[in-house]
């Protein structure tokens, strides 16, 4: 079989993505990487973050606090972390969520 048409497993598939954004950032070691933030319809998690190694394509998934939707994503080179403003619905209160790669978990900073 021709390798061009061979099926390769690239990871766990994301089903029914409602929102997806890629931004440049840095990992815990300070190396450039990509961050993908996605919302998945029908999932109890809802929004999650993928940290993607540019050289290898390997990724790590970080689930956002439950019950929130997607919002704009901003990487801060000064603070070495990203921030996103999210809401828990079309008319819900907004929340600020921070992800510091050195900590390795999103933190809900509140309304």
mmCIF file of N, CA, C and O in Angstrom, residues 4-97:
data_model
loop_
_atom_site.group_PDB
_atom_site.id
_atom_site.type_symbol
_atom_site.label_atom_id
_atom_site.label_comp_id
_atom_site.label_asym_id
_atom_site.label_seq_id
_atom_site.Cartn_x
_atom_site.Cartn_y
_atom_site.Cartn_z
ATOM 1 N N UNK A 4 1.378 7.267 1.238
ATOM 2 C CA UNK A 4 0.675 8.543 1.146
ATOM 3 C C UNK A 4 -0.786 8.379 1.559
ATOM 4 O O UNK A 4 -1.384 9.260 2.171
ATOM 5 N N UNK A 5 -1.368 7.221 1.265
ATOM 6 C CA UNK A 5 -2.779 6.977 1.556
ATOM 7 C C UNK A 5 -2.996 6.119 2.798
ATOM 8 O O UNK A 5 -4.114 5.743 3.098
ATOM 9 N N UNK A 6 -1.916 5.832 3.538
ATOM 10 C CA UNK A 6 -2.043 5.016 4.745
ATOM 11 C C UNK A 6 -2.727 5.826 5.850
ATOM 12 O O UNK A 6 -2.527 7.025 5.976
ATOM 13 N N UNK A 7 -3.515 5.143 6.639
ATOM 14 C CA UNK A 7 -4.192 5.790 7.764
ATOM 15 C C UNK A 7 -3.235 5.853 8.943
ATOM 16 O O UNK A 7 -2.600 4.861 9.283
ATOM 17 N N UNK A 8 -3.110 7.036 9.542
ATOM 18 C CA UNK A 8 -2.252 7.215 10.714
ATOM 19 C C UNK A 8 -3.088 7.780 11.849
ATOM 20 O O UNK A 8 -3.916 8.651 11.640
ATOM 21 N N UNK A 9 -2.850 7.293 13.043
ATOM 22 C CA UNK A 9 -3.533 7.850 14.206
ATOM 23 C C UNK A 9 -2.758 9.072 14.670
ATOM 24 O O UNK A 9 -1.566 8.999 14.940
ATOM 25 N N UNK A 10 -3.434 10.206 14.732
ATOM 26 C CA UNK A 10 -2.797 11.446 15.145
ATOM 27 C C UNK A 10 -3.172 11.837 16.569
ATOM 28 O O UNK A 10 -2.660 12.796 17.104
ATOM 29 N N UNK A 11 -4.082 11.114 17.165
ATOM 30 C CA UNK A 11 -4.502 11.417 18.527
ATOM 31 C C UNK A 11 -5.983 11.199 18.687
ATOM 32 O O UNK A 11 -6.654 10.674 17.809
ATOM 33 N N UNK A 12 -6.496 11.616 19.813
ATOM 34 C CA UNK A 12 -7.921 11.461 20.085
ATOM 35 C C UNK A 12 -8.692 12.491 19.278
ATOM 36 O O UNK A 12 -8.395 13.678 19.348
ATOM 37 N N UNK A 13 -9.658 12.055 18.494
ATOM 38 C CA UNK A 13 -10.390 13.012 17.665
ATOM 39 C C UNK A 13 -11.268 13.943 18.497
ATOM 40 O O UNK A 13 -11.704 13.596 19.588
ATOM 41 N N UNK A 14 -11.465 15.123 17.968
ATOM 42 C CA UNK A 14 -12.379 16.084 18.568
ATOM 43 C C UNK A 14 -13.656 16.009 17.754
ATOM 44 O O UNK A 14 -13.634 16.143 16.543
ATOM 45 N N UNK A 15 -14.755 15.783 18.426
ATOM 46 C CA UNK A 15 -16.028 15.642 17.722
ATOM 47 C C UNK A 15 -16.850 16.909 17.884
ATOM 48 O O UNK A 15 -16.866 17.510 18.941
ATOM 49 N N UNK A 16 -17.541 17.284 16.855
ATOM 50 C CA UNK A 16 -18.481 18.410 16.834
ATOM 51 C C UNK A 16 -17.911 19.679 17.462
ATOM 52 O O UNK A 16 -18.439 20.217 18.430
ATOM 53 N N UNK A 17 -16.818 20.163 16.925
ATOM 54 C CA UNK A 17 -16.201 21.388 17.427
ATOM 55 C C UNK A 17 -17.092 22.582 17.105
ATOM 56 O O UNK A 17 -17.510 22.773 15.975
ATOM 57 N N UNK A 18 -17.388 23.383 18.136
ATOM 58 C CA UNK A 18 -18.192 24.593 17.939
ATOM 59 C C UNK A 18 -17.306 25.800 17.693
ATOM 60 O O UNK A 18 -17.711 26.750 17.065
ATOM 61 N N UNK A 19 -16.111 25.793 18.220
ATOM 62 C CA UNK A 19 -15.232 26.958 18.165
ATOM 63 C C UNK A 19 -13.801 26.444 18.209
ATOM 64 O O UNK A 19 -13.494 25.530 18.959
ATOM 65 N N UNK A 20 -12.922 27.031 17.436
ATOM 66 C CA UNK A 20 -11.524 26.626 17.471
ATOM 67 C C UNK A 20 -10.616 27.775 17.078
ATOM 68 O O UNK A 20 -10.896 28.487 16.120
ATOM 69 N N UNK A 21 -9.538 27.982 17.842
ATOM 70 C CA UNK A 21 -8.591 29.061 17.600
ATOM 71 C C UNK A 21 -7.187 28.521 17.854
ATOM 72 O O UNK A 21 -6.973 27.770 18.806
ATOM 73 N N UNK A 22 -6.227 28.902 17.030
ATOM 74 C CA UNK A 22 -4.815 28.578 17.256
ATOM 75 C C UNK A 22 -4.045 29.871 17.501
ATOM 76 O O UNK A 22 -4.234 30.845 16.775
ATOM 77 N N UNK A 23 -3.198 29.878 18.534
ATOM 78 C CA UNK A 23 -2.336 31.027 18.808
ATOM 79 C C UNK A 23 -0.938 30.532 19.155
ATOM 80 O O UNK A 23 -0.753 29.404 19.598
ATOM 81 N N UNK A 24 0.039 31.382 18.917
ATOM 82 C CA UNK A 24 1.418 31.082 19.247
ATOM 83 C C UNK A 24 1.659 31.414 20.714
ATOM 84 O O UNK A 24 1.160 32.402 21.231
ATOM 85 N N UNK A 25 2.420 30.557 21.393
ATOM 86 C CA UNK A 25 2.760 30.793 22.790
ATOM 87 C C UNK A 25 4.037 30.061 23.138
ATOM 88 O O UNK A 25 4.823 29.729 22.251
ATOM 89 N N UNK A 26 4.238 29.800 24.409
ATOM 90 C CA UNK A 26 5.426 29.079 24.882
ATOM 91 C C UNK A 26 5.008 27.998 25.873
ATOM 92 O O UNK A 26 4.018 28.145 26.577
ATOM 93 N N UNK A 27 5.812 26.935 25.902
ATOM 94 C CA UNK A 27 5.528 25.868 26.865
ATOM 95 C C UNK A 27 6.246 26.164 28.183
ATOM 96 O O UNK A 27 6.864 27.229 28.331
ATOM 97 N N UNK A 28 6.195 25.242 29.132
ATOM 98 C CA UNK A 28 6.799 25.453 30.446
ATOM 99 C C UNK A 28 8.308 25.668 30.365
ATOM 100 O O UNK A 28 8.890 26.345 31.209
ATOM 101 N N UNK A 29 8.955 25.116 29.326
ATOM 102 C CA UNK A 29 10.395 25.276 29.141
ATOM 103 C C UNK A 29 10.775 26.529 28.367
ATOM 104 O O UNK A 29 11.953 26.758 28.102
ATOM 105 N N UNK A 30 9.776 27.331 27.964
ATOM 106 C CA UNK A 30 10.040 28.558 27.214
ATOM 107 C C UNK A 30 10.141 28.366 25.709
ATOM 108 O O UNK A 30 10.419 29.311 24.979
ATOM 109 N N UNK A 31 9.929 27.144 25.209
ATOM 110 C CA UNK A 31 9.995 26.866 23.771
ATOM 111 C C UNK A 31 8.673 27.276 23.113
ATOM 112 O O UNK A 31 7.606 27.121 23.692
ATOM 113 N N UNK A 32 8.781 27.802 21.893
ATOM 114 C CA UNK A 32 7.572 28.176 21.160
ATOM 115 C C UNK A 32 6.707 26.949 20.896
ATOM 116 O O UNK A 32 7.213 25.863 20.622
ATOM 117 N N UNK A 33 5.409 27.138 20.990
ATOM 118 C CA UNK A 33 4.455 26.077 20.712
ATOM 119 C C UNK A 33 3.166 26.729 20.215
ATOM 120 O O UNK A 33 3.077 27.950 20.133
ATOM 121 N N UNK A 34 2.222 25.914 19.864
ATOM 122 C CA UNK A 34 0.901 26.406 19.494
ATOM 123 C C UNK A 34 -0.083 26.022 20.582
ATOM 124 O O UNK A 34 0.034 24.959 21.189
ATOM 125 N N UNK A 35 -1.034 26.897 20.811
ATOM 126 C CA UNK A 35 -2.150 26.596 21.703
ATOM 127 C C UNK A 35 -3.412 26.612 20.873
ATOM 128 O O UNK A 35 -3.656 27.554 20.123
ATOM 129 N N UNK A 36 -4.184 25.567 20.996
ATOM 130 C CA UNK A 36 -5.488 25.515 20.355
ATOM 131 C C UNK A 36 -6.541 25.482 21.441
ATOM 132 O O UNK A 36 -6.448 24.686 22.374
ATOM 133 N N UNK A 37 -7.499 26.376 21.361
ATOM 134 C CA UNK A 37 -8.600 26.357 22.316
ATOM 135 C C UNK A 37 -9.847 25.986 21.536
ATOM 136 O O UNK A 37 -10.084 26.489 20.438
ATOM 137 N N UNK A 38 -10.599 25.036 22.056
ATOM 138 C CA UNK A 38 -11.755 24.516 21.342
ATOM 139 C C UNK A 38 -12.910 24.288 22.303
ATOM 140 O O UNK A 38 -12.698 24.011 23.479
ATOM 141 N N UNK A 39 -14.099 24.391 21.768
ATOM 142 C CA UNK A 39 -15.302 24.034 22.516
ATOM 143 C C UNK A 39 -15.919 22.852 21.791
ATOM 144 O O UNK A 39 -15.968 22.812 20.566
ATOM 145 N N UNK A 40 -16.367 21.891 22.543
ATOM 146 C CA UNK A 40 -16.937 20.681 21.979
ATOM 147 C C UNK A 40 -18.383 20.554 22.421
ATOM 148 O O UNK A 40 -18.664 20.436 23.612
ATOM 149 N N UNK A 41 -19.297 20.616 21.475
ATOM 150 C CA UNK A 41 -20.721 20.552 21.769
ATOM 151 C C UNK A 41 -21.090 19.208 22.387
ATOM 152 O O UNK A 41 -20.609 18.171 21.968
ATOM 153 N N UNK A 42 -21.928 19.240 23.407
ATOM 154 C CA UNK A 42 -22.419 18.017 24.008
ATOM 155 C C UNK A 42 -21.464 17.391 25.002
ATOM 156 O O UNK A 42 -21.703 16.301 25.499
ATOM 157 N N UNK A 43 -20.365 18.066 25.318
ATOM 158 C CA UNK A 43 -19.397 17.531 26.269
ATOM 159 C C UNK A 43 -19.591 18.208 27.618
ATOM 160 O O UNK A 43 -19.873 19.389 27.693
ATOM 161 N N UNK A 44 -19.436 17.443 28.702
ATOM 162 C CA UNK A 44 -19.562 18.064 30.020
ATOM 163 C C UNK A 44 -18.414 19.026 30.305
ATOM 164 O O UNK A 44 -18.532 19.944 31.097
ATOM 165 N N UNK A 45 -17.266 18.829 29.652
ATOM 166 C CA UNK A 45 -16.127 19.732 29.826
ATOM 167 C C UNK A 45 -16.382 21.026 29.070
ATOM 168 O O UNK A 45 -16.185 22.100 29.582
ATOM 169 N N UNK A 46 -16.834 20.919 27.838
ATOM 170 C CA UNK A 46 -17.092 22.113 27.033
ATOM 171 C C UNK A 46 -15.827 22.613 26.368
ATOM 172 O O UNK A 46 -15.460 22.179 25.297
ATOM 173 N N UNK A 47 -15.107 23.497 27.035
ATOM 174 C CA UNK A 47 -13.927 24.122 26.448
ATOM 175 C C UNK A 47 -12.660 23.461 26.959
ATOM 176 O O UNK A 47 -12.561 23.104 28.132
ATOM 177 N N UNK A 48 -11.684 23.296 26.051
ATOM 178 C CA UNK A 48 -10.390 22.750 26.473
ATOM 179 C C UNK A 48 -9.275 23.380 25.673
ATOM 180 O O UNK A 48 -9.497 24.000 24.639
ATOM 181 N N UNK A 49 -8.076 23.243 26.168
ATOM 182 C CA UNK A 49 -6.882 23.823 25.574
ATOM 183 C C UNK A 49 -5.950 22.702 25.131
ATOM 184 O O UNK A 49 -5.740 21.737 25.866
ATOM 185 N N UNK A 50 -5.412 22.824 23.927
ATOM 186 C CA UNK A 50 -4.389 21.890 23.444
ATOM 187 C C UNK A 50 -3.071 22.643 23.351
ATOM 188 O O UNK A 50 -3.013 23.715 22.760
ATOM 189 N N UNK A 51 -2.028 22.087 23.933
ATOM 190 C CA UNK A 51 -0.683 22.630 23.797
ATOM 191 C C UNK A 51 0.024 21.744 22.783
ATOM 192 O O UNK A 51 0.155 20.538 23.005
ATOM 193 N N UNK A 52 0.450 22.306 21.653
ATOM 194 C CA UNK A 52 0.974 21.523 20.533
ATOM 195 C C UNK A 52 2.456 21.823 20.331
ATOM 196 O O UNK A 52 2.838 22.976 20.116
ATOM 197 N N UNK A 53 3.282 20.783 20.389
ATOM 198 C CA UNK A 53 4.708 20.910 20.135
ATOM 199 C C UNK A 53 4.905 21.107 18.629
ATOM 200 O O UNK A 53 4.498 20.252 17.833
ATOM 201 N N UNK A 54 5.515 22.202 18.240
ATOM 202 C CA UNK A 54 5.675 22.535 16.824
ATOM 203 C C UNK A 54 6.580 21.538 16.106
ATOM 204 O O UNK A 54 6.355 21.205 14.948
ATOM 205 N N UNK A 55 7.606 21.043 16.790
ATOM 206 C CA UNK A 55 8.569 20.139 16.158
ATOM 207 C C UNK A 55 8.051 18.717 16.003
ATOM 208 O O UNK A 55 8.282 18.079 14.983
ATOM 209 N N UNK A 56 7.344 18.212 17.011
ATOM 210 C CA UNK A 56 6.925 16.804 16.979
ATOM 211 C C UNK A 56 5.445 16.610 16.642
ATOM 212 O O UNK A 56 5.039 15.526 16.266
ATOM 213 N N UNK A 57 4.637 17.652 16.846
ATOM 214 C CA UNK A 57 3.198 17.521 16.627
ATOM 215 C C UNK A 57 2.472 16.912 17.819
ATOM 216 O O UNK A 57 1.251 16.812 17.826
ATOM 217 N N UNK A 58 3.206 16.511 18.851
ATOM 218 C CA UNK A 58 2.567 15.948 20.040
ATOM 219 C C UNK A 58 1.796 17.039 20.766
ATOM 220 O O UNK A 58 2.165 18.213 20.723
ATOM 221 N N UNK A 59 0.711 16.635 21.415
ATOM 222 C CA UNK A 59 -0.101 17.627 22.108
ATOM 223 C C UNK A 59 -0.486 17.147 23.500
ATOM 224 O O UNK A 59 -0.493 15.955 23.788
ATOM 225 N N UNK A 60 -0.776 18.105 24.347
ATOM 226 C CA UNK A 60 -1.293 17.850 25.688
ATOM 227 C C UNK A 60 -2.613 18.591 25.805
ATOM 228 O O UNK A 60 -2.746 19.710 25.326
ATOM 229 N N UNK A 61 -3.583 17.968 26.462
ATOM 230 C CA UNK A 61 -4.907 18.565 26.612
ATOM 231 C C UNK A 61 -5.125 19.010 28.059
ATOM 232 O O UNK A 61 -4.800 18.290 28.995
ATOM 233 N N UNK A 62 -5.675 20.214 28.196
ATOM 234 C CA UNK A 62 -5.999 20.770 29.504
ATOM 235 C C UNK A 62 -7.465 21.196 29.464
ATOM 236 O O UNK A 62 -7.844 22.060 28.678
ATOM 237 N N UNK A 63 -8.276 20.582 30.318
ATOM 238 C CA UNK A 63 -9.694 20.910 30.354
ATOM 239 C C UNK A 63 -9.909 22.190 31.143
ATOM 240 O O UNK A 63 -9.326 22.395 32.206
ATOM 241 N N UNK A 64 -10.777 23.039 30.615
ATOM 242 C CA UNK A 64 -11.123 24.285 31.286
ATOM 243 C C UNK A 64 -12.120 23.988 32.400
ATOM 244 O O UNK A 64 -12.718 22.916 32.429
ATOM 245 N N UNK A 65 -12.303 24.946 33.311
ATOM 246 C CA UNK A 65 -13.317 24.746 34.351
ATOM 247 C C UNK A 65 -14.667 24.406 33.724
ATOM 248 O O UNK A 65 -15.027 24.937 32.666
ATOM 249 N N UNK A 66 -15.398 23.493 34.330
ATOM 250 C CA UNK A 66 -16.670 23.020 33.779
ATOM 251 C C UNK A 66 -17.697 24.138 33.701
ATOM 252 O O UNK A 66 -17.684 25.072 34.499
ATOM 253 N N UNK A 67 -18.572 24.036 32.711
ATOM 254 C CA UNK A 67 -19.709 24.932 32.596
ATOM 255 C C UNK A 67 -19.439 26.261 31.941
ATOM 256 O O UNK A 67 -20.237 27.180 32.070
ATOM 257 N N UNK A 68 -18.303 26.406 31.248
ATOM 258 C CA UNK A 68 -18.044 27.669 30.569
ATOM 259 C C UNK A 68 -17.877 27.435 29.081
ATOM 260 O O UNK A 68 -17.522 26.351 28.648
ATOM 261 N N UNK A 69 -18.147 28.452 28.302
ATOM 262 C CA UNK A 69 -18.027 28.366 26.853
ATOM 263 C C UNK A 69 -16.702 28.945 26.385
ATOM 264 O O UNK A 69 -15.782 29.120 27.164
ATOM 265 N N UNK A 70 -16.611 29.242 25.084
ATOM 266 C CA UNK A 70 -15.378 29.757 24.489
ATOM 267 C C UNK A 70 -15.385 31.270 24.421
ATOM 268 O O UNK A 70 -16.423 31.897 24.382
ATOM 269 N N UNK A 71 -14.203 31.820 24.350
ATOM 270 C CA UNK A 71 -14.047 33.255 24.190
ATOM 271 C C UNK A 71 -12.719 33.559 23.537
ATOM 272 O O UNK A 71 -11.982 32.651 23.168
ATOM 273 N N UNK A 72 -12.390 34.836 23.410
ATOM 274 C CA UNK A 72 -11.119 35.223 22.784
ATOM 275 C C UNK A 72 -9.927 34.755 23.619
ATOM 276 O O UNK A 72 -10.008 34.664 24.841
ATOM 277 N N UNK A 73 -8.838 34.474 22.949
ATOM 278 C CA UNK A 73 -7.628 33.955 23.583
ATOM 279 C C UNK A 73 -6.496 34.943 23.361
ATOM 280 O O UNK A 73 -6.307 35.431 22.254
ATOM 281 N N UNK A 74 -5.737 35.244 24.411
ATOM 282 C CA UNK A 74 -4.633 36.201 24.326
ATOM 283 C C UNK A 74 -3.406 35.612 25.001
ATOM 284 O O UNK A 74 -3.465 35.241 26.175
ATOM 285 N N UNK A 75 -2.301 35.489 24.259
ATOM 286 C CA UNK A 75 -1.038 35.045 24.849
ATOM 287 C C UNK A 75 -0.254 36.284 25.263
ATOM 288 O O UNK A 75 -0.105 37.217 24.498
ATOM 289 N N UNK A 76 0.253 36.293 26.493
ATOM 290 C CA UNK A 76 1.065 37.400 26.989
ATOM 291 C C UNK A 76 2.520 36.967 27.037
ATOM 292 O O UNK A 76 2.886 36.105 27.835
ATOM 293 N N UNK A 77 3.340 37.545 26.190
ATOM 294 C CA UNK A 77 4.772 37.238 26.183
ATOM 295 C C UNK A 77 5.401 37.749 27.482
ATOM 296 O O UNK A 77 6.298 37.128 28.026
ATOM 297 N N UNK A 78 4.912 38.850 28.004
ATOM 298 C CA UNK A 78 5.430 39.407 29.255
ATOM 299 C C UNK A 78 5.149 38.485 30.439
ATOM 300 O O UNK A 78 6.032 38.216 31.248
ATOM 301 N N UNK A 79 3.918 38.006 30.539
ATOM 302 C CA UNK A 79 3.534 37.170 31.671
ATOM 303 C C UNK A 79 3.783 35.686 31.413
ATOM 304 O O UNK A 79 3.635 34.867 32.310
ATOM 305 N N UNK A 80 4.114 35.317 30.167
ATOM 306 C CA UNK A 80 4.371 33.919 29.784
ATOM 307 C C UNK A 80 3.185 33.010 30.094
ATOM 308 O O UNK A 80 3.338 31.926 30.644
ATOM 309 N N UNK A 81 1.997 33.487 29.771
ATOM 310 C CA UNK A 81 0.790 32.700 29.983
ATOM 311 C C UNK A 81 -0.312 33.237 29.092
ATOM 312 O O UNK A 81 -0.157 34.283 28.488
ATOM 313 N N UNK A 82 -1.400 32.496 29.009
ATOM 314 C CA UNK A 82 -2.490 32.998 28.202
ATOM 315 C C UNK A 82 -3.696 33.268 29.077
ATOM 316 O O UNK A 82 -3.849 32.745 30.171
ATOM 317 N N UNK A 83 -4.538 34.149 28.568
ATOM 318 C CA UNK A 83 -5.772 34.520 29.238
ATOM 319 C C UNK A 83 -6.907 34.375 28.240
ATOM 320 O O UNK A 83 -6.738 34.632 27.048
ATOM 321 N N UNK A 84 -8.046 33.971 28.700
ATOM 322 C CA UNK A 84 -9.226 33.927 27.853
ATOM 323 C C UNK A 84 -10.414 34.432 28.655
ATOM 324 O O UNK A 84 -10.495 34.219 29.865
ATOM 325 N N UNK A 85 -11.276 35.132 27.974
ATOM 326 C CA UNK A 85 -12.505 35.625 28.591
ATOM 327 C C UNK A 85 -13.619 34.735 28.091
ATOM 328 O O UNK A 85 -13.800 34.575 26.888
ATOM 329 N N UNK A 86 -14.326 34.102 29.000
ATOM 330 C CA UNK A 86 -15.346 33.136 28.613
ATOM 331 C C UNK A 86 -16.645 33.424 29.352
ATOM 332 O O UNK A 86 -16.659 34.100 30.375
ATOM 333 N N UNK A 87 -17.720 32.900 28.823
ATOM 334 C CA UNK A 87 -19.006 33.030 29.508
ATOM 335 C C UNK A 87 -19.662 31.664 29.570
ATOM 336 O O UNK A 87 -19.287 30.743 28.856
ATOM 337 N N UNK A 88 -20.661 31.544 30.421
ATOM 338 C CA UNK A 88 -21.349 30.259 30.556
ATOM 339 C C UNK A 88 -22.666 30.267 29.803
ATOM 340 O O UNK A 88 -23.643 29.710 30.228
ATOM 341 N N UNK A 89 -22.668 30.900 28.671
ATOM 342 C CA UNK A 89 -23.860 30.947 27.832
ATOM 343 C C UNK A 89 -23.932 32.276 27.095
ATOM 344 O O UNK A 89 -23.095 33.147 27.277
ATOM 345 N N UNK A 90 -24.941 32.410 26.276
ATOM 346 C CA UNK A 90 -25.084 33.620 25.469
ATOM 347 C C UNK A 90 -25.205 34.873 26.334
ATOM 348 O O UNK A 90 -24.734 35.930 25.980
ATOM 349 N N UNK A 91 -25.838 34.772 27.491
ATOM 350 C CA UNK A 91 -26.060 35.947 28.322
ATOM 351 C C UNK A 91 -25.525 35.759 29.736
ATOM 352 O O UNK A 91 -25.935 36.453 30.651
ATOM 353 N N UNK A 92 -24.615 34.807 29.918
ATOM 354 C CA UNK A 92 -24.084 34.529 31.248
ATOM 355 C C UNK A 92 -23.012 35.524 31.651
ATOM 356 O O UNK A 92 -22.547 36.347 30.858
ATOM 357 N N UNK A 93 -22.624 35.470 32.906
ATOM 358 C CA UNK A 93 -21.541 36.312 33.393
ATOM 359 C C UNK A 93 -20.232 35.870 32.768
ATOM 360 O O UNK A 93 -19.968 34.687 32.624
ATOM 361 N N UNK A 94 -19.390 36.826 32.425
ATOM 362 C CA UNK A 94 -18.084 36.514 31.866
ATOM 363 C C UNK A 94 -17.122 36.088 32.961
ATOM 364 O O UNK A 94 -17.269 36.445 34.125
ATOM 365 N N UNK A 95 -16.139 35.284 32.587
ATOM 366 C CA UNK A 95 -15.124 34.819 33.531
ATOM 367 C C UNK A 95 -13.760 34.965 32.861
ATOM 368 O O UNK A 95 -13.633 34.784 31.666
ATOM 369 N N UNK A 96 -12.756 35.248 33.637
ATOM 370 C CA UNK A 96 -11.396 35.320 33.152
ATOM 371 C C UNK A 96 -10.680 34.046 33.577
ATOM 372 O O UNK A 96 -10.680 33.694 34.764
ATOM 373 N N UNK A 97 -10.109 33.336 32.608
ATOM 374 C CA UNK A 97 -9.392 32.094 32.889
ATOM 375 C C UNK A 97 -7.937 32.287 32.457
ATOM 376 O O UNK A 97 -7.662 32.815 31.384
#
